[in-house]
PDB file of C-alpha atoms in Angstrom:
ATOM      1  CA  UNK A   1     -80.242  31.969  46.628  1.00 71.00           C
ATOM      2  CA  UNK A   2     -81.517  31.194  43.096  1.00 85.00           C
ATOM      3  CA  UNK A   3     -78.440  31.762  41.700  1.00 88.00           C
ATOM      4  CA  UNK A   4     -76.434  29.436  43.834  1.00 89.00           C
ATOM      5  CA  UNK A   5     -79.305  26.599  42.847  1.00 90.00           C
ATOM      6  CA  UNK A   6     -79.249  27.834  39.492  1.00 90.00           C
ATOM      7  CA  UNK A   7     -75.025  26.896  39.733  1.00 90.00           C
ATOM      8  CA  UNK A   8     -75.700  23.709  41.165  1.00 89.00           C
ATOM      9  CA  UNK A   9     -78.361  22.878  38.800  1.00 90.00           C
ATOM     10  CA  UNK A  10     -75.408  23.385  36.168  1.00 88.00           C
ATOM     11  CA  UNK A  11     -73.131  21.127  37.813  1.00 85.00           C
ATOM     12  CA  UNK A  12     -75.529  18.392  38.950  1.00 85.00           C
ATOM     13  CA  UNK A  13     -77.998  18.218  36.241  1.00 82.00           C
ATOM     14  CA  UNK A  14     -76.035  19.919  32.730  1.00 79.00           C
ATOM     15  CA  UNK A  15     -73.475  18.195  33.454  1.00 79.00           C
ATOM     16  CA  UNK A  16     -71.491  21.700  32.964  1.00 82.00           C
ATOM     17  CA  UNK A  17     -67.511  22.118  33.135  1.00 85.00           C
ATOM     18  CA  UNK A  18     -66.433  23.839  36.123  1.00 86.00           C
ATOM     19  CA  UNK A  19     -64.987  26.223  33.502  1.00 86.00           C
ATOM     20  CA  UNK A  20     -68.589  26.880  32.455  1.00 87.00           C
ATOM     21  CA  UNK A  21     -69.797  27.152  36.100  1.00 88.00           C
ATOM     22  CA  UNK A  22     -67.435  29.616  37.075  1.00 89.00           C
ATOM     23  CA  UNK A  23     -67.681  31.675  34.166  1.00 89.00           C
ATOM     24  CA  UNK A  24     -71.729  31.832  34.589  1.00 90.00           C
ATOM     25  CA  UNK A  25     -71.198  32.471  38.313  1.00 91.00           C
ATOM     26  CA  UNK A  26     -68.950  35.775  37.267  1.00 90.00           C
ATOM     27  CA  UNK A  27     -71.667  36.909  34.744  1.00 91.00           C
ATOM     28  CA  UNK A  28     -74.499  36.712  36.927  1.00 91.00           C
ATOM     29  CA  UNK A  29     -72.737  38.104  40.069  1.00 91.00           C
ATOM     30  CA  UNK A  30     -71.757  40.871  37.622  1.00 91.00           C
ATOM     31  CA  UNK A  31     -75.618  41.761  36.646  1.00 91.00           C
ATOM     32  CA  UNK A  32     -76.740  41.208  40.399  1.00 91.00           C
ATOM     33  CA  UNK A  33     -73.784  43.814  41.716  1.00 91.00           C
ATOM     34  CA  UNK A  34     -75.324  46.397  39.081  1.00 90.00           C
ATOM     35  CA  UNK A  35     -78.944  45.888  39.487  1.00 89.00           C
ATOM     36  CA  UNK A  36     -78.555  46.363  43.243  1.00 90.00           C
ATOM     37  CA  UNK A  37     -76.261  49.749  42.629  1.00 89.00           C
ATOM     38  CA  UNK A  38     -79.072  50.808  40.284  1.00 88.00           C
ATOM     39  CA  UNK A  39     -82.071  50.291  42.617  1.00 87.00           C
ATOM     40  CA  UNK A  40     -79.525  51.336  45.867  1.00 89.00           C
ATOM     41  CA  UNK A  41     -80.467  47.506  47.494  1.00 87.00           C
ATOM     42  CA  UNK A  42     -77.941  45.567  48.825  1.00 87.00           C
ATOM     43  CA  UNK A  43     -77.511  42.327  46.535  1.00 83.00           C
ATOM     44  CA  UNK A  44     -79.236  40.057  49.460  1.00 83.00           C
ATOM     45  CA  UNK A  45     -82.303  41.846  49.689  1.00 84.00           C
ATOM     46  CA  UNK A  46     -82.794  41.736  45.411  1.00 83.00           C
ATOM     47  CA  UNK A  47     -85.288  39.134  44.761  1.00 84.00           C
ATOM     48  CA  UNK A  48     -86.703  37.400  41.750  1.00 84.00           C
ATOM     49  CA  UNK A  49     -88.800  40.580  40.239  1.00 86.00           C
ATOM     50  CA  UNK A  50     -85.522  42.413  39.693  1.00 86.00           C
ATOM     51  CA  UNK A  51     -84.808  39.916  36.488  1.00 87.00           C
ATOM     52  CA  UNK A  52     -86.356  42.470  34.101  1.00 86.00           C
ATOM     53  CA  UNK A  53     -85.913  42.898  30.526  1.00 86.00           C
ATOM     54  CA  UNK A  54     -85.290  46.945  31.382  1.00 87.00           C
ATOM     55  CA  UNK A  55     -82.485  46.016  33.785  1.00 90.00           C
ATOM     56  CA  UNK A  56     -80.506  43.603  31.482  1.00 89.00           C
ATOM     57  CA  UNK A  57     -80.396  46.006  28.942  1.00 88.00           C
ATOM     58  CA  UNK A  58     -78.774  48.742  31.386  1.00 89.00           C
ATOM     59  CA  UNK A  59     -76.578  45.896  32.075  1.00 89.00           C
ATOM     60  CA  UNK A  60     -75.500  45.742  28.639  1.00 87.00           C
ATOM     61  CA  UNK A  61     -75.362  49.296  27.911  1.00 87.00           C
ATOM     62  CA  UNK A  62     -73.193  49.968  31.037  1.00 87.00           C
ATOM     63  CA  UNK A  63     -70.766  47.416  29.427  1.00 86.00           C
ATOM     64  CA  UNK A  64     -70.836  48.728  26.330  1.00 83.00           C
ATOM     65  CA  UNK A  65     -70.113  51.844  27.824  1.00 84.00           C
ATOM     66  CA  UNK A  66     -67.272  50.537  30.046  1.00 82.00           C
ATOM     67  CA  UNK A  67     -65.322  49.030  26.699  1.00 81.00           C
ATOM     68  CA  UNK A  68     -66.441  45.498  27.244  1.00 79.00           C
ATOM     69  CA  UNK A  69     -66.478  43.980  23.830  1.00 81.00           C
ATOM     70  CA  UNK A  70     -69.562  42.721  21.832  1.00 82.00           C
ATOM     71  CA  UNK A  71     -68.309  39.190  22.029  1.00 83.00           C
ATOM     72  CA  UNK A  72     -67.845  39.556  25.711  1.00 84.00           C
ATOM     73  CA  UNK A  73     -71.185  40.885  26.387  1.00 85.00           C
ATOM     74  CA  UNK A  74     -73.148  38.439  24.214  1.00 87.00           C
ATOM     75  CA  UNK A  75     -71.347  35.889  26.555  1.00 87.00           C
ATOM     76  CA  UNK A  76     -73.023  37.328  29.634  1.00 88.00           C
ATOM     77  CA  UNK A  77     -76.218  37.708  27.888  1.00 88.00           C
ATOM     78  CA  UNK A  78     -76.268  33.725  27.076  1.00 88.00           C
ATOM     79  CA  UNK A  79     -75.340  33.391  30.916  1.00 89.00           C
ATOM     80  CA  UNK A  80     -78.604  35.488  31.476  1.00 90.00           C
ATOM     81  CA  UNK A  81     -80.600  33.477  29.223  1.00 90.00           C
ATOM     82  CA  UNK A  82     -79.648  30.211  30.306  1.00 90.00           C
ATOM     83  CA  UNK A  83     -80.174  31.669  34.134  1.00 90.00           C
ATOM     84  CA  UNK A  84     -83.835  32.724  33.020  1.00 88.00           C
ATOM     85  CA  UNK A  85     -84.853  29.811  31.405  1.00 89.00           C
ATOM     86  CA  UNK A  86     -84.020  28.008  34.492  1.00 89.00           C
ATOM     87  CA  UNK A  87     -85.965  30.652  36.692  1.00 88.00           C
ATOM     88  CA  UNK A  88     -89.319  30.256  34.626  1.00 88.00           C
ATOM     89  CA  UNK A  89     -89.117  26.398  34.873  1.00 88.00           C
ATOM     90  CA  UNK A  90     -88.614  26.154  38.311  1.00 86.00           C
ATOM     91  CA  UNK A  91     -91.990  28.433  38.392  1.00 87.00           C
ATOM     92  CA  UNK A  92     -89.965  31.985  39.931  1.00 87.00           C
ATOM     93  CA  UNK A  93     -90.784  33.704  36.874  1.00 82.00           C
ATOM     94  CA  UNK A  94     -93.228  34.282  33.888  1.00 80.00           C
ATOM     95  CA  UNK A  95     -92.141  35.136  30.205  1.00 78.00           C
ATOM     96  CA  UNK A  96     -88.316  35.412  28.955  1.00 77.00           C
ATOM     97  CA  UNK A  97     -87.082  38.662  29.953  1.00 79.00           C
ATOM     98  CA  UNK A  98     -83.421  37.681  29.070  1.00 79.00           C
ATOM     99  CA  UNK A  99     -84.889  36.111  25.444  1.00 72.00           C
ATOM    100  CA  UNK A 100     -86.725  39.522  24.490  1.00 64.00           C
ATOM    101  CA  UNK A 101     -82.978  41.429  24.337  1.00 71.00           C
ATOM    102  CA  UNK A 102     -81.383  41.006  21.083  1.00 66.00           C
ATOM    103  CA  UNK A 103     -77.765  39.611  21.276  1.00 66.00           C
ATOM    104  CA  UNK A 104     -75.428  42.357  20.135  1.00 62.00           C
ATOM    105  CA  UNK A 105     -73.473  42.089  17.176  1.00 58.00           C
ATOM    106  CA  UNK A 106     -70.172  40.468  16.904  1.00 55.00           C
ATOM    107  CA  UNK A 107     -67.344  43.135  15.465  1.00 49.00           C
ATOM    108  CA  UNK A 108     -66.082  42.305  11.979  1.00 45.00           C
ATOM    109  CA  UNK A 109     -62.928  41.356  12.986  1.00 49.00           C
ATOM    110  CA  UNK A 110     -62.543  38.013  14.707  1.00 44.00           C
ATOM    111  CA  UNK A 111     -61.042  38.824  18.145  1.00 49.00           C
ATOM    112  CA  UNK A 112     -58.335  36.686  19.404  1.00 54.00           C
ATOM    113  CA  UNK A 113     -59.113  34.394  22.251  1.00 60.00           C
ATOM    114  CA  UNK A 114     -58.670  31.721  24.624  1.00 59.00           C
ATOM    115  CA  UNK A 115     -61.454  28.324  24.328  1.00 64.00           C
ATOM    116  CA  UNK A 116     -62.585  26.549  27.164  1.00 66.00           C
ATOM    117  CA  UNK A 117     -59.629  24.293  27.435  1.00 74.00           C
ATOM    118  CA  UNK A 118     -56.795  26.497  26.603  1.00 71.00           C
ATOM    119  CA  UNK A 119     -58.809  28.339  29.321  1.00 71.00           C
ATOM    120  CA  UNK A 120     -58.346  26.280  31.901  1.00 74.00           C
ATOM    121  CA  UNK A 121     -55.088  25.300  31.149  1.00 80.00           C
ATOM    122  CA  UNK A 122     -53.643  29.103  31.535  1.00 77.00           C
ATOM    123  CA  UNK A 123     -55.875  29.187  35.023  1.00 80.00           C
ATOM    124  CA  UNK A 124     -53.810  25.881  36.799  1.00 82.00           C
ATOM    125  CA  UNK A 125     -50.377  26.975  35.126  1.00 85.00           C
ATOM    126  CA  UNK A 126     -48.840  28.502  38.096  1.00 87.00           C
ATOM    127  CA  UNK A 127     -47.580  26.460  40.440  1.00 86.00           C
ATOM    128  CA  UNK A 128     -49.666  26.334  43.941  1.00 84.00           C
ATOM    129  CA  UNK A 129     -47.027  24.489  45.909  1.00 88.00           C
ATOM    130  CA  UNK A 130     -44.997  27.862  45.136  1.00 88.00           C
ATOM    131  CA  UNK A 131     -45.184  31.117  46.640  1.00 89.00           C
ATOM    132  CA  UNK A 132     -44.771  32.853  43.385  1.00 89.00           C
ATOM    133  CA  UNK A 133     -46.996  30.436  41.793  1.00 90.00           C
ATOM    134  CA  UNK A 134     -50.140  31.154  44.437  1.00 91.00           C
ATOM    135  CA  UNK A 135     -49.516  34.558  43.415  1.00 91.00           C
ATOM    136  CA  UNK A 136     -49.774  34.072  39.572  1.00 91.00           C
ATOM    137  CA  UNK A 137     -52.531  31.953  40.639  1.00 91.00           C
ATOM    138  CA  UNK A 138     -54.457  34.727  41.783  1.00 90.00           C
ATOM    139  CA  UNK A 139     -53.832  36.914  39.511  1.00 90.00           C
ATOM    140  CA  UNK A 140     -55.189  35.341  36.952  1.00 90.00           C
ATOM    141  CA  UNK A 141     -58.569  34.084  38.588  1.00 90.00           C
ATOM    142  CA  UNK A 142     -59.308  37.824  39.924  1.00 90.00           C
ATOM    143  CA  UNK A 143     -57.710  38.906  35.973  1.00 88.00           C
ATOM    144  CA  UNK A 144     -60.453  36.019  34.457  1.00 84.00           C
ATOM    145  CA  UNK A 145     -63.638  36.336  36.896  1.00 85.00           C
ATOM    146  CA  UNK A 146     -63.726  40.000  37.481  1.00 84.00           C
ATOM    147  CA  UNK A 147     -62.931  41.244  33.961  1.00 82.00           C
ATOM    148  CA  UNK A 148     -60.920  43.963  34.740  1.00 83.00           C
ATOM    149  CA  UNK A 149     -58.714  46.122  32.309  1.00 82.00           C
ATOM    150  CA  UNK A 150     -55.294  44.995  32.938  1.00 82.00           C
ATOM    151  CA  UNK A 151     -54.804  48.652  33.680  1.00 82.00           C
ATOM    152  CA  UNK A 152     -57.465  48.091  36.776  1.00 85.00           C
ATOM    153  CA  UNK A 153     -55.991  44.958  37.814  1.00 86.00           C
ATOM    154  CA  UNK A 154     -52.463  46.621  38.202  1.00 84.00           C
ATOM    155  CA  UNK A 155     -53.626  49.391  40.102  1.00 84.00           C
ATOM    156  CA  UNK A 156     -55.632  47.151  42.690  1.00 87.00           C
ATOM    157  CA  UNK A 157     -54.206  47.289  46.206  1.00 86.00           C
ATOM    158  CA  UNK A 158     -54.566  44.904  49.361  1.00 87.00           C
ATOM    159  CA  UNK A 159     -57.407  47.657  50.784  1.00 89.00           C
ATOM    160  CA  UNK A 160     -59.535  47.551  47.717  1.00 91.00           C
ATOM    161  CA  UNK A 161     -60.241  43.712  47.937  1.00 91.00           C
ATOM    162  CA  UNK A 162     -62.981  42.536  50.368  1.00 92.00           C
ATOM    163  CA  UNK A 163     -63.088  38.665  50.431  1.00 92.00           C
ATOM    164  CA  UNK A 164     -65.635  38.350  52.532  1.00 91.00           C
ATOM    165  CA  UNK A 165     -68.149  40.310  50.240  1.00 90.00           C
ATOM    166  CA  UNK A 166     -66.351  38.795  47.376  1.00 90.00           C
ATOM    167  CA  UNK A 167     -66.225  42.713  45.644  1.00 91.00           C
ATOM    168  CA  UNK A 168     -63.185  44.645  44.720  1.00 91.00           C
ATOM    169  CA  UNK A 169     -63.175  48.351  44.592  1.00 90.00           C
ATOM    170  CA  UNK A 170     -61.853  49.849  40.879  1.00 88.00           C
ATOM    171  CA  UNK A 171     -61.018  53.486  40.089  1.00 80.00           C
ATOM    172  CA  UNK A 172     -61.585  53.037  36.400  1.00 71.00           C
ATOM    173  CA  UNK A 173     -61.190  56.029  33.635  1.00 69.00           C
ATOM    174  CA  UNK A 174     -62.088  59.408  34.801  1.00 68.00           C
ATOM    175  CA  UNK A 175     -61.590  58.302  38.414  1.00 71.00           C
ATOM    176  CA  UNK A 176     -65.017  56.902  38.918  1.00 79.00           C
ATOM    177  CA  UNK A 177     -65.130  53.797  41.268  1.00 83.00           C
ATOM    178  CA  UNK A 178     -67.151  50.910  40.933  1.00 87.00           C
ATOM    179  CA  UNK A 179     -67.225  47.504  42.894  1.00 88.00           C
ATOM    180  CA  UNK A 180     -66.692  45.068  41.058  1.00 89.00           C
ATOM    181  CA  UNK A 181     -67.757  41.048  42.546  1.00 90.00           C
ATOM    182  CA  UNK A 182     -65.984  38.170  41.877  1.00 89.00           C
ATOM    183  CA  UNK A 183     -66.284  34.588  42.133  1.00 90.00           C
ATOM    184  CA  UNK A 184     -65.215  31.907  44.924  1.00 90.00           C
ATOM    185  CA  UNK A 185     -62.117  30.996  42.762  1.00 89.00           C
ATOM    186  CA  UNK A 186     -61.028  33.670  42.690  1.00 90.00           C
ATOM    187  CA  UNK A 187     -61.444  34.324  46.569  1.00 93.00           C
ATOM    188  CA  UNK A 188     -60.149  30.876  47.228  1.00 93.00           C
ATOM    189  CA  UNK A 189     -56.897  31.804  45.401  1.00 92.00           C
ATOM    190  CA  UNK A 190     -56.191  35.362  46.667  1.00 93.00           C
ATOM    191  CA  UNK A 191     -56.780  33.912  50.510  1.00 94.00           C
ATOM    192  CA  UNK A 192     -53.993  31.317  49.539  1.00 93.00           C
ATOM    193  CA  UNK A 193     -51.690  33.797  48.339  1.00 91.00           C
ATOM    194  CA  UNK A 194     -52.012  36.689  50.899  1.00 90.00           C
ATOM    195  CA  UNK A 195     -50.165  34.671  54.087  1.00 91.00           C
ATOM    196  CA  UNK A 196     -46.753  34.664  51.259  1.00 88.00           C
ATOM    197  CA  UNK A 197     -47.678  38.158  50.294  1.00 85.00           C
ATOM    198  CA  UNK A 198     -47.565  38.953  54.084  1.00 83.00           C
ATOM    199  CA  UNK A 199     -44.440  36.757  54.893  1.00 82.00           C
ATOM    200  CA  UNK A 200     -42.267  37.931  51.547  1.00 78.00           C
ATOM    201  CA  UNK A 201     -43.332  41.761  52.856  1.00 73.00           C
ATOM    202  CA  UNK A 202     -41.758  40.904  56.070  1.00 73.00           C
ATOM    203  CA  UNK A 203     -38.366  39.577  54.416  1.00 69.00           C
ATOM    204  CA  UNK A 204     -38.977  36.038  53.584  1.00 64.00           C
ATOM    205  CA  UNK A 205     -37.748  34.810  50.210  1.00 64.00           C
ATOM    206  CA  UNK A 206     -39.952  34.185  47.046  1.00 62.00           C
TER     207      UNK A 206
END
């Protein structure tokens, strides 16, 4: 629930692009979904006291550990900031356990990639009114919002998505699964596209 108000706070208050928004809402369902695997909770039943210094550095270990890049986690750090600054003004917590963990080093090397706008512009490419285009449309909100290896993403299949739950189950390297949650965008898109998936399966054209 705080996280919702927390994303509506952004919207109705920052003034925040829905870019923004839904990249935040990604993050933070991302650190929720492993805080609840670590303390074997559902994600409903996690409440406030889980936002602990000790559990957003496992977060950032585990995606250190899973190849996320340092530019890529200090992005989900600032989400964490920004989402615990918000918690301790509204009175839910004391402190700044998201301020006390050091933002980790860019690499030397500038990686390559897309702003906010060019962003944006690669997510509404496809065309909706389109079979194919719903498709690419999918693909790349559950590619952007779920920050899968492309390897991951290729591999998916139609039983390893739950919508409802908003999760999607990964075998990653080594053949360990995770779930990974993504955001309403991204559900909103992939419940567009399945009906063509399902009518092109049974012999419709493109």
């Amino acid at each position: 629930a705080q996280v919702r108000a927390f994303l509506d706070h952004l919207r109705l208050n920052e003034n925040a692009s829905p870019h923004t928004v839904r990249a935040y809402e990604s993050d933070l369902a991302q650190f929720v979904a492993f805080v609840a695997a670590a303390l074997k909770l559902r994600r409903p039943d996690l409440t406030v006291d889980a936002f602990q210094h000790a559990h957003i550095r496992a977060f950032l270990g585990d995606l250190h550990a899973r190849g996320n890049s340092r530019a890529s986690a200090a992005r989900k750090l600032a989400a964490l900031r920004s989402f615990g600054r918000y918690l301790r003004r509204e009175g839910e917590i004391e402190g700044d356990p998201a301020g006390l963990v050091g933002t980790p080093k860019r690499e030397h090397r500038l990686p390559a990639h897309l702003g906010e706008a060019d962003m944006t512009r690669l997510l509404e490419m496809p065309d909706a009114s389109a079979p194919l285009g719903r498709r690419d449309r999918a693909i790349l909100e559950l590619f952007y919002a779920s920050g899968l290896r492309l390897s991951e993403l290729v591999g998916l299949g139609l039983g390893d998505l739950n919508l409802a739950g908003r999760v999607v189950r990964v075998l990653g390297k080594g053949g360990r699964e995770r779930i990974v949650p993504f955001n309403r965008s991204a559900e909103e898109a992939l419940r567009a596209w399945l009906p063509d998936r399902e009518a092109i399966a049974a012999g419709a054209p493109p």
